[in-house]
Short mmCIF file of C-alpha atoms and ligand atoms in Angstrom, two decimals:
data_model
loop_
_atom_site.label_atom_id
_atom_site.label_comp_id
_atom_site.label_asym_id
_atom_site.label_seq_id
_atom_site.Cartn_x
_atom_site.Cartn_y
_atom_site.Cartn_z
CA MET A 12 39.09 187.59 -7.50
CA ALA A 13 36.47 186.69 -5.61
CA LYS A 14 34.87 183.50 -4.08
CA GLU A 15 31.54 183.21 -4.97
CA GLY A 16 29.93 180.14 -3.94
CA ALA A 17 31.43 177.68 -2.41
CA ASP A 18 32.71 175.63 -4.98
CA MET A 19 34.23 178.37 -6.18
CA THR A 20 38.55 178.04 -7.61
CA GLU A 21 40.82 181.05 -6.84
CA GLU A 22 41.64 183.19 -9.74
CA THR A 23 45.01 184.51 -9.34
CA GLU A 24 45.76 187.25 -12.50
CA TYR A 25 43.73 189.72 -13.41
CA MET A 26 42.77 188.76 -16.98
CA ILE A 27 39.92 188.62 -19.02
CA ASP A 28 40.20 185.35 -20.51
CA ARG A 29 37.68 182.60 -21.47
CA ASN A 30 36.99 181.88 -18.13
CA ALA A 31 36.02 185.01 -17.01
CA GLY A 32 32.71 184.80 -16.34
CA LYS A 33 33.49 181.60 -14.21
CA GLU A 34 32.13 183.41 -11.50
CA GLY A 35 28.90 181.70 -9.73
CA VAL A 36 26.20 182.72 -12.21
CA SER A 37 25.19 179.21 -13.32
CA VAL A 38 26.06 178.27 -9.33
CA GLU A 39 23.13 177.43 -6.76
CA SER A 40 24.31 180.01 -3.89
CA PRO A 41 23.48 177.78 -0.57
CA SER A 42 20.63 178.78 0.94
CA ASN A 43 22.00 179.99 4.04
CA ALA A 44 24.18 182.28 1.81
CA LYS A 45 23.10 186.22 1.04
CA GLU A 46 22.01 186.50 -2.62
CA MET A 47 22.32 190.04 -4.12
CA ARG A 48 20.84 191.21 -7.96
CA ALA A 49 23.16 190.81 -10.14
CA VAL A 50 22.48 191.99 -14.39
CA VAL A 51 23.31 187.88 -16.30
CA LEU A 52 23.87 188.09 -20.15
CA ALA A 53 23.47 184.41 -20.43
CA GLY A 54 25.00 184.19 -23.74
CA PHE A 55 26.54 185.94 -26.54
CA GLY A 56 23.83 188.31 -29.16
CA GLY A 57 20.25 190.34 -28.69
CA LEU A 58 19.34 191.75 -25.92
CA ASN A 59 17.00 189.07 -24.26
CA LYS A 60 20.21 187.63 -23.58
CA LEU A 61 20.37 189.81 -20.68
CA ARG A 62 18.45 189.39 -17.56
CA VAL A 63 18.25 190.17 -13.51
CA THR A 64 18.73 187.31 -11.80
CA LYS A 65 20.13 186.46 -7.96
CA LYS A 66 24.04 185.97 -6.93
CA ALA A 67 25.23 184.29 -4.17
CA MET A 68 27.13 187.49 -3.22
CA PRO A 69 30.99 188.12 -2.77
CA GLU A 70 33.32 188.41 0.48
CA PRO A 71 36.67 189.82 0.06
CA GLN A 72 39.88 187.41 0.14
CA ASN A 73 43.56 189.07 0.12
CA GLY A 74 44.22 191.79 -1.62
CA GLU A 75 40.32 192.99 -2.04
CA VAL A 76 37.42 195.15 -0.74
CA LYS A 77 34.07 193.92 -0.66
CA ILE A 78 32.23 197.03 -2.60
CA ARG A 79 28.57 198.04 -1.94
CA VAL A 80 27.53 199.31 -5.68
CA LYS A 81 25.90 202.61 -5.89
CA ALA A 82 26.31 202.74 -9.56
CA CYS A 83 27.33 201.18 -12.80
CA GLY A 84 28.88 202.74 -16.09
CA LEU A 85 27.77 201.33 -18.98
CA ASN A 86 30.03 201.54 -21.93
CA PHE A 87 29.81 201.26 -25.62
CA LEU A 88 31.66 197.84 -24.69
CA ASP A 89 29.02 196.26 -22.58
CA LEU A 90 27.37 195.83 -26.18
CA MET A 91 29.89 194.35 -28.08
CA VAL A 92 30.32 192.23 -24.84
CA ARG A 93 26.79 191.58 -25.35
CA GLN A 94 26.78 190.57 -28.61
CA GLY A 95 29.75 188.70 -28.35
CA ASN A 96 31.90 190.70 -30.85
CA ILE A 97 35.57 190.65 -29.21
CA ASP A 98 38.16 188.89 -29.46
CA ASN A 99 38.59 186.07 -27.24
CA PRO A 100 35.41 186.65 -25.48
CA PRO A 101 34.73 184.87 -22.27
CA LYS A 102 32.57 182.08 -21.17
CA THR A 103 28.58 182.49 -20.79
CA PRO A 104 26.52 183.17 -18.56
CA LEU A 105 28.68 186.07 -16.93
CA VAL A 106 28.24 189.49 -15.25
CA PRO A 107 29.05 192.44 -17.43
CA GLY A 108 30.28 195.57 -16.69
CA PHE A 109 34.09 197.17 -16.57
CA GLU A 110 33.61 200.34 -13.53
CA CYS A 111 31.32 200.88 -10.93
CA CYS A 112 31.33 202.77 -7.55
CA GLY A 113 29.61 202.40 -3.83
CA ILE A 114 30.46 202.34 -0.36
CA VAL A 115 33.45 199.52 1.18
CA GLU A 116 31.18 196.88 3.02
CA SER A 117 34.40 194.81 3.85
CA VAL A 118 38.15 194.52 3.51
CA GLY A 119 40.41 191.65 3.42
CA GLU A 120 43.53 191.20 4.02
CA ASN A 121 46.87 193.27 3.11
CA THR A 122 44.41 196.46 1.74
CA GLN A 123 46.14 198.94 4.03
CA GLY A 124 44.54 202.63 2.31
CA PHE A 125 40.34 201.66 2.47
CA GLU A 126 38.18 200.96 5.39
CA ILE A 127 34.74 200.56 5.64
CA GLY A 128 32.96 203.53 4.95
CA ASP A 129 34.84 204.24 2.15
CA ARG A 130 33.31 206.00 -1.18
CA VAL A 131 35.10 203.79 -3.86
CA MET A 132 34.72 203.68 -7.48
CA ALA A 133 36.39 201.01 -9.50
CA PHE A 134 37.01 199.11 -12.64
CA MET A 135 36.10 195.79 -12.68
CA ASN A 136 37.24 193.33 -14.77
CA TYR A 137 34.13 191.60 -15.62
CA ASN A 138 31.43 191.74 -12.89
CA ALA A 139 30.50 195.49 -12.22
CA TRP A 140 27.10 195.61 -13.02
CA ALA A 141 26.35 193.92 -9.36
CA GLU A 142 24.90 194.56 -5.65
CA VAL A 143 27.98 194.20 -3.95
CA VAL A 144 31.46 193.42 -5.96
CA CYS A 145 35.18 192.18 -4.38
CA THR A 146 38.31 193.70 -6.55
CA PRO A 147 41.54 193.41 -6.01
CA VAL A 148 42.85 197.24 -3.89
CA ASP A 149 44.90 197.99 -7.18
CA PHE A 150 41.58 199.05 -9.21
CA VAL A 151 39.71 201.12 -6.63
CA TYR A 152 40.27 204.61 -6.47
CA LYS A 153 38.76 206.78 -3.08
CA MET A 154 35.73 209.57 -4.30
CA PRO A 155 36.33 213.15 -3.91
CA ASP A 156 34.08 214.56 -1.21
CA GLU A 157 31.91 215.83 -3.47
CA MET A 158 31.60 213.55 -6.75
CA MET A 159 27.92 212.12 -6.63
CA PHE A 160 27.61 208.65 -7.00
CA ALA A 161 26.17 209.64 -10.60
CA GLU A 162 29.41 210.92 -12.22
CA ALA A 163 31.92 208.35 -10.02
CA ALA A 164 30.55 205.69 -12.24
CA ALA A 165 30.89 208.32 -15.04
CA PHE A 166 34.30 208.86 -14.67
CA SER A 167 37.41 206.38 -14.57
CA LEU A 168 37.13 204.41 -18.35
CA ASN A 169 36.17 207.54 -19.68
CA PHE A 170 38.45 209.87 -18.52
CA VAL A 171 41.40 207.29 -17.76
CA ALA A 172 41.05 206.09 -21.35
CA ALA A 173 41.08 210.03 -23.21
CA TYR A 174 43.93 211.14 -20.78
CA MET A 175 46.69 208.22 -21.48
CA MET A 176 45.16 209.10 -25.34
CA LEU A 177 45.89 212.65 -25.37
CA PHE A 178 48.97 213.20 -23.42
CA GLU A 179 50.50 209.09 -22.56
CA VAL A 180 50.08 208.64 -26.17
CA ALA A 181 49.02 211.67 -27.93
CA LYS A 182 51.75 213.87 -26.01
CA LEU A 183 49.03 216.67 -26.64
CA ARG A 184 50.48 220.16 -25.85
CA GLU A 185 50.02 223.38 -26.99
CA GLY A 186 48.78 224.56 -30.05
CA MET A 187 47.39 220.51 -31.34
CA SER A 188 44.91 220.00 -33.19
CA VAL A 189 42.52 216.87 -32.35
CA LEU A 190 39.52 214.52 -34.19
CA VAL A 191 37.81 212.91 -32.34
CA HIS A 192 34.82 210.87 -33.49
CA SER A 193 31.93 209.98 -31.21
CA ALA A 194 32.01 213.73 -30.05
CA GLY A 195 28.74 213.42 -28.54
CA GLY A 196 29.74 210.16 -26.52
CA ALA A 197 31.04 209.53 -23.32
CA VAL A 198 34.99 209.21 -24.61
CA GLY A 199 34.29 211.96 -26.73
CA GLN A 200 33.35 214.48 -23.62
CA ALA A 201 36.29 213.52 -21.97
CA VAL A 202 38.11 213.64 -25.00
CA ALA A 203 37.30 217.38 -25.04
CA GLN A 204 37.03 218.80 -21.58
CA LEU A 205 41.14 217.21 -21.33
CA CYS A 206 41.33 219.37 -24.68
CA SER A 207 39.85 222.11 -22.79
CA THR A 208 42.62 222.06 -20.14
CA VAL A 209 45.45 222.56 -22.54
CA PRO A 210 46.18 225.72 -24.20
CA ASN A 211 45.00 226.35 -27.97
CA ILE A 212 43.51 223.23 -29.08
CA THR A 213 41.66 222.63 -31.81
CA VAL A 214 39.17 219.92 -31.56
CA PHE A 215 37.43 218.35 -34.49
CA GLY A 216 34.64 216.53 -33.51
CA ILE A 217 31.93 214.61 -35.12
CA ALA A 218 28.87 213.64 -34.10
CA SER A 219 24.71 212.45 -35.02
CA CYS A 220 23.32 216.05 -35.73
CA PHE A 221 20.73 216.29 -33.73
CA LYS A 222 23.64 216.50 -30.75
CA HIS A 223 25.23 219.31 -32.14
CA ALA A 224 23.45 222.16 -30.07
CA SER A 225 24.14 219.90 -26.86
CA ILE A 226 28.03 219.94 -27.20
CA LYS A 227 28.81 222.95 -29.99
CA ASP A 228 30.26 224.18 -27.08
CA SER A 229 32.58 221.20 -26.15
CA VAL A 230 34.71 221.06 -29.07
CA THR A 231 35.86 223.84 -31.68
CA HIS A 232 34.20 222.44 -34.96
CA LEU A 233 31.73 219.59 -35.40
CA PHE A 234 30.95 218.18 -38.05
CA ASP A 235 27.70 215.87 -39.44
CA ARG A 236 29.34 211.53 -38.86
CA ASN A 237 27.11 211.66 -42.72
CA THR A 238 29.48 214.71 -44.02
CA ASP A 239 32.78 214.43 -45.73
CA TYR A 240 34.34 215.45 -42.91
CA ILE A 241 37.95 214.95 -44.36
CA GLN A 242 37.39 217.74 -47.01
CA GLU A 243 35.63 219.78 -44.39
CA ILE A 244 38.61 219.41 -41.92
CA LYS A 245 40.92 220.32 -44.93
CA LYS A 246 38.61 223.44 -45.55
CA ILE A 247 39.61 224.66 -42.69
CA SER A 248 43.31 222.94 -41.44
CA PRO A 249 44.77 221.73 -44.91
CA ASP A 250 47.70 220.31 -43.21
CA GLY A 251 45.21 217.63 -42.14
CA VAL A 252 45.65 217.72 -37.32
CA ASP A 253 48.13 216.45 -34.67
CA ILE A 254 46.00 213.85 -33.62
CA VAL A 255 43.25 211.43 -34.40
CA LEU A 256 41.44 209.79 -32.06
CA ASP A 257 39.51 206.62 -34.07
CA CYS A 258 37.15 204.26 -32.32
CA LEU A 259 35.89 203.46 -35.33
CA CYS A 260 37.91 201.94 -37.28
CA GLY A 261 37.26 200.18 -41.01
CA GLU A 262 37.06 202.53 -43.54
CA ASN A 263 38.04 205.47 -41.55
CA THR A 264 41.44 204.10 -40.60
CA GLY A 265 42.33 205.27 -43.78
CA LYS A 266 40.62 208.24 -44.46
CA SER A 267 42.03 209.40 -40.92
CA LEU A 268 45.28 208.36 -41.78
CA SER A 269 45.02 210.65 -44.57
CA LEU A 270 44.33 213.64 -42.70
CA LEU A 271 48.03 213.25 -40.83
CA LYS A 272 49.98 216.09 -40.81
CA PRO A 273 53.77 214.57 -40.63
CA LEU A 274 54.52 213.56 -37.52
CA GLY A 275 51.16 213.12 -36.40
CA THR A 276 49.75 210.50 -34.31
CA TYR A 277 46.61 208.04 -35.33
CA ILE A 278 44.99 205.86 -32.19
CA LEU A 279 42.97 202.73 -32.54
CA TYR A 280 41.07 202.69 -29.73
CA GLY A 281 37.67 201.11 -30.28
CA ALA A 282 35.27 199.33 -33.17
CA SER A 283 31.93 200.27 -32.83
CA ASN A 284 31.28 200.37 -36.85
CA MET A 285 31.87 196.26 -36.25
CA VAL A 286 28.51 196.71 -34.91
CA THR A 287 25.25 197.53 -37.40
CA GLY A 288 22.30 195.12 -35.97
CA GLU A 289 21.40 193.67 -32.93
CA THR A 290 23.22 191.03 -33.12
CA ARG A 291 26.69 189.97 -34.26
CA SER A 292 27.36 191.10 -37.82
CA PHE A 293 30.36 188.88 -39.89
CA PHE A 294 29.35 190.51 -43.27
CA SER A 295 29.91 193.85 -40.75
CA PHE A 296 32.91 192.25 -38.84
CA ALA A 297 34.27 191.05 -42.18
CA LYS A 298 33.82 194.75 -44.05
CA SER A 299 35.98 196.72 -41.14
CA TRP A 300 38.20 194.31 -41.73
CA TRP A 301 38.83 194.31 -44.79
CA GLN A 302 38.44 198.31 -45.39
CA VAL A 303 41.14 198.45 -42.43
CA GLU A 304 44.31 200.13 -44.60
CA LYS A 305 46.74 198.20 -44.70
CA VAL A 306 49.97 199.67 -43.12
CA ASN A 307 52.49 199.49 -44.80
CA PRO A 308 56.15 200.83 -42.75
CA ILE A 309 58.19 202.39 -45.41
CA LYS A 310 55.38 204.33 -46.13
CA LEU A 311 55.08 205.51 -41.89
CA TYR A 312 58.75 206.30 -42.40
CA GLU A 313 58.95 208.52 -45.71
CA GLU A 314 55.48 210.18 -44.47
CA ASN A 315 56.65 210.85 -40.65
CA LYS A 316 53.34 209.53 -39.40
CA VAL A 317 52.97 207.87 -36.15
CA ILE A 318 50.44 205.00 -35.18
CA ALA A 319 49.43 204.10 -32.60
CA GLY A 320 46.25 201.79 -30.74
CA PHE A 321 45.23 201.99 -27.35
CA SER A 322 43.35 198.94 -24.93
CA LEU A 323 42.72 200.78 -20.95
CA LEU A 324 41.22 196.69 -20.03
CA ASN A 325 44.02 195.69 -21.63
CA LEU A 326 46.32 197.48 -20.16
CA LEU A 327 44.26 197.30 -16.24
CA PHE A 328 43.89 193.44 -16.35
CA LYS A 329 46.26 191.75 -18.94
CA GLN A 330 49.36 193.75 -19.58
CA GLY A 331 49.77 194.74 -15.12
CA GLY A 332 49.17 198.90 -16.20
CA TYR A 333 47.49 199.60 -12.61
CA ASN A 334 50.14 201.74 -11.19
CA LEU A 335 50.09 203.48 -14.12
CA VAL A 336 46.48 204.15 -14.14
CA LYS A 337 46.43 204.88 -10.60
CA SER A 338 48.85 208.03 -11.50
CA VAL A 339 47.49 209.04 -13.74
CA MET A 340 43.56 208.81 -11.99
CA ASN A 341 45.39 210.87 -8.77
CA LYS A 342 45.93 213.23 -11.93
CA LEU A 343 42.30 213.21 -13.28
CA LEU A 344 40.58 213.36 -9.30
CA SER A 345 43.28 216.25 -8.91
CA LEU A 346 41.41 217.97 -12.33
CA TYR A 347 37.79 217.30 -10.70
CA GLU A 348 38.52 218.99 -8.12
CA GLN A 349 39.84 222.29 -9.42
CA LYS A 350 36.56 222.00 -11.10
CA LYS A 351 38.47 221.30 -14.83
CA ILE A 352 36.53 218.30 -16.58
CA ARG A 353 33.17 216.93 -14.78
CA PRO A 354 31.94 213.73 -16.50
CA LEU A 355 28.95 214.08 -19.03
CA VAL A 356 25.82 211.98 -17.34
CA ASP A 357 23.33 211.55 -19.44
CA SER A 358 20.59 209.78 -18.09
CA LEU A 359 19.69 206.60 -15.26
CA TRP A 360 18.53 203.29 -15.23
CA ALA A 361 17.51 200.49 -12.85
CA LEU A 362 19.44 197.12 -13.42
CA GLU A 363 15.64 196.02 -14.79
CA GLU A 364 16.28 198.64 -17.54
CA VAL A 365 19.56 197.11 -18.41
CA LYS A 366 17.80 196.38 -22.04
CA GLU A 367 16.48 199.95 -22.88
CA ALA A 368 19.43 201.16 -21.59
CA MET A 369 21.94 200.06 -24.18
CA GLN A 370 19.45 200.14 -26.66
CA ARG A 371 20.03 204.04 -26.23
CA ILE A 372 23.48 203.49 -27.59
CA HIS A 373 22.69 201.26 -29.95
CA ASP A 374 20.39 204.16 -31.09
CA ARG A 375 22.85 206.40 -31.27
CA GLY A 376 20.36 208.09 -28.56
CA ASN A 377 22.89 208.97 -25.96
CA ILE A 378 24.78 212.56 -25.03
CA GLY A 379 27.49 211.55 -22.10
CA LYS A 380 27.73 208.26 -20.56
CA LEU A 381 24.66 205.51 -19.75
CA ILE A 382 24.35 205.13 -16.09
CA LEU A 383 23.16 201.74 -14.37
CA ASP A 384 21.76 203.09 -10.29
CA VAL A 385 21.24 200.06 -8.34
CA GLU A 386 18.92 201.90 -5.86
CA LYS A 387 17.18 203.39 -8.31
CA SER A 388 13.55 201.59 -9.09
CA PRO A 389 12.43 200.30 -12.50
CA THR A 390 9.76 202.82 -14.24
CA PRO A 391 6.88 201.00 -14.14
CA LEU A 392 6.32 200.83 -18.24
CA MET A 393 10.05 198.70 -17.39
CA ALA A 394 8.79 196.85 -14.72
CA ASN A 395 9.29 193.23 -14.52
CA ASP A 396 10.12 193.88 -18.30
CA SER A 397 13.82 192.21 -17.63
CA THR A 398 13.77 191.38 -14.04
CA GLU A 399 13.61 187.01 -14.36
CA THR A 400 14.76 185.03 -11.64
CA SER A 401 15.01 182.06 -12.83
CA GLU A 402 18.83 180.29 -13.81
CA ALA A 403 21.14 182.13 -15.63
CA GLY A 404 21.48 179.74 -18.52
CA GLU A 405 17.54 178.95 -19.12
CA GLU A 406 16.79 181.08 -22.69
CA GLU A 407 13.21 182.25 -23.09
CA GLU A 408 12.14 183.93 -25.80
CA GLU A 409 11.62 187.67 -26.57
CA PRO A 410 10.02 188.88 -29.49
CA GLU A 411 12.32 191.30 -31.82
CA GLY A 412 11.64 194.64 -31.16
CA ASP A 413 10.13 194.96 -28.21
CA ASN A 414 12.06 198.14 -27.00
CA ASP A 415 10.01 200.62 -26.16
CA SER A 416 12.17 203.94 -27.33
CA LYS A 417 12.17 206.01 -23.79
CA GLU A 418 12.33 209.33 -23.60
CA ARG A 419 15.82 210.50 -22.11
CA MET A 420 15.85 210.32 -18.13
CA PRO A 421 17.77 214.09 -18.14
CA PHE A 422 20.23 213.73 -14.95
CA ILE A 423 19.66 216.76 -12.28
CA HIS A 424 22.66 217.69 -11.27
N1 NAP B 618 40.43 201.62 -25.94
C1 NAP B 618 39.85 201.84 -24.73
O1 NAP B 618 40.34 201.39 -24.13
C2 NAP B 618 38.67 202.07 -24.87
C3 NAP B 618 37.78 202.92 -23.52
C4 NAP B 618 36.43 203.57 -24.07
C5 NAP B 618 36.00 203.83 -25.19
N2 NAP B 618 36.44 203.18 -26.48
C6 NAP B 618 35.39 203.02 -27.43
O2 NAP B 618 35.61 204.40 -27.96
C7 NAP B 618 33.87 204.08 -28.26
C8 NAP B 618 33.62 205.04 -27.77
O3 NAP B 618 32.77 204.55 -26.41
P1 NAP B 618 31.99 204.56 -25.45
O4 NAP B 618 31.77 203.53 -24.27
O5 NAP B 618 31.95 206.48 -25.00
O6 NAP B 618 30.26 204.68 -26.64
P2 NAP B 618 29.16 206.74 -27.05
O7 NAP B 618 30.46 207.36 -27.50
O8 NAP B 618 29.34 206.87 -25.52
O9 NAP B 618 28.26 206.26 -27.26
C9 NAP B 618 27.82 205.54 -28.37
C10 NAP B 618 27.85 206.49 -29.74
O10 NAP B 618 28.43 205.98 -30.70
C11 NAP B 618 28.32 206.83 -31.73
N3 NAP B 618 28.43 205.39 -32.48
C12 NAP B 618 29.52 205.14 -33.80
N4 NAP B 618 29.48 204.43 -34.14
C13 NAP B 618 27.92 203.42 -33.58
C14 NAP B 618 27.51 201.90 -34.18
N5 NAP B 618 27.76 201.73 -35.35
N6 NAP B 618 26.14 202.10 -33.57
C15 NAP B 618 25.57 203.03 -32.28
N7 NAP B 618 26.40 203.72 -31.79
C16 NAP B 618 27.44 204.16 -32.60
C17 NAP B 618 27.33 206.91 -31.46
O11 NAP B 618 27.22 208.96 -31.66
P3 NAP B 618 26.82 208.99 -32.99
O12 NAP B 618 26.21 209.06 -33.66
O13 NAP B 618 27.60 210.82 -32.55
O14 NAP B 618 28.87 208.75 -33.97
C18 NAP B 618 26.99 206.08 -30.59
O15 NAP B 618 25.83 207.47 -29.32
C19 NAP B 618 33.93 203.19 -28.49
O16 NAP B 618 34.72 202.55 -29.78
C20 NAP B 618 34.27 202.22 -27.16
O17 NAP B 618 34.84 200.68 -28.10
C21 NAP B 618 37.45 202.80 -25.73
#
């Protein structure tokens, strides 16, 4: 990974590890070093742990490109990271964010295929929410000419995860049926679009009611998340469904398994149910854990069911799957160029508005993806609200519930 500041030790593995936050956020930058803005998570917890601060600008190491960031993706996972609601959390302070896009500003040795000025998008093992990032070329992809930065920041994580679950794990093919939770969200909409590239797929989507008018055309059947969706789906398809994509976990795991047809595949890829309040709740964690159906392999054998799990970030950064991901990305970019898929962007936010953006996901308000637009100025209401130029480790108490709800800022195509 890139060195940031003179006393940074070089990391050789692309891993999410306990030290992933050590890169420089609390290190004084040398007075002659160039600086950049970055979002910093000072510690796990509520929104008041987030701030924008100045950091030393990274320089590319061997095999890395330096990207002047234009936009970053904000994912539900970032909310879980903020709360410390993840396995083996890295140390804080850290710069959050797993994906961004921008323009290559300089290149290290051994970065064949990339040149200064290239428009690129990249996966990051944290550190994406900054004006400048450095990352190994294994995780960098060129953007199509017609793709806008806001779209690029909404593309990688959601479409690669959706594609790999549908096509690599569950082997989606003509005539199958798919159940997807959080259908109005970024992954949910990527799943819906990819399903539409295969003939005769029935998509059962579940989402909060207010989203239905906006997303009803993207799925075959849509249910309110508060209804008994098992009964509703069985009324339409008494045999159940071929594929269940479960990002909720907890009680939904058992319900979803009961819906699987013989030879059907259930994939767990998230644990949104663990998020309840603003900070991590041990009760929600325990409840979710307790409610998960205990899987008996003999029962699976008798019922002809497949259970799988999928984590794109672990595949990329812990399990060396970047070449496979690159081949998937090439297929996805081809689908984009054929105009068969296009990321749905919910809204754009300045770095300084990161708290409000995160609150929007927490409040289930988003339809599609939230983007941090690095060049956007905060709206006057938000200005100075979360900008913090002091050292990242310092704590500042802020009153709870200071996140005024904000009108959705539509993305203009
Ligand atoms: N395994 C992987 O590789 C991978 C990759 C990307 C994302 N994910 C997972 O996929 C899921 C969706 O991620 P995303 O980034 O696309 O988010 P998202 O769906 O765009 O946004 C969150 C949506 O989730 C729903 N939701 C469900 N439980 C919630 C809760 N407890 N609190 C707030 N909202 C809740 C809400 O929609 P409704 O109210 O309409 O249900 C909300 O609008 C997450 O669980 C994420 O961790 C996994």
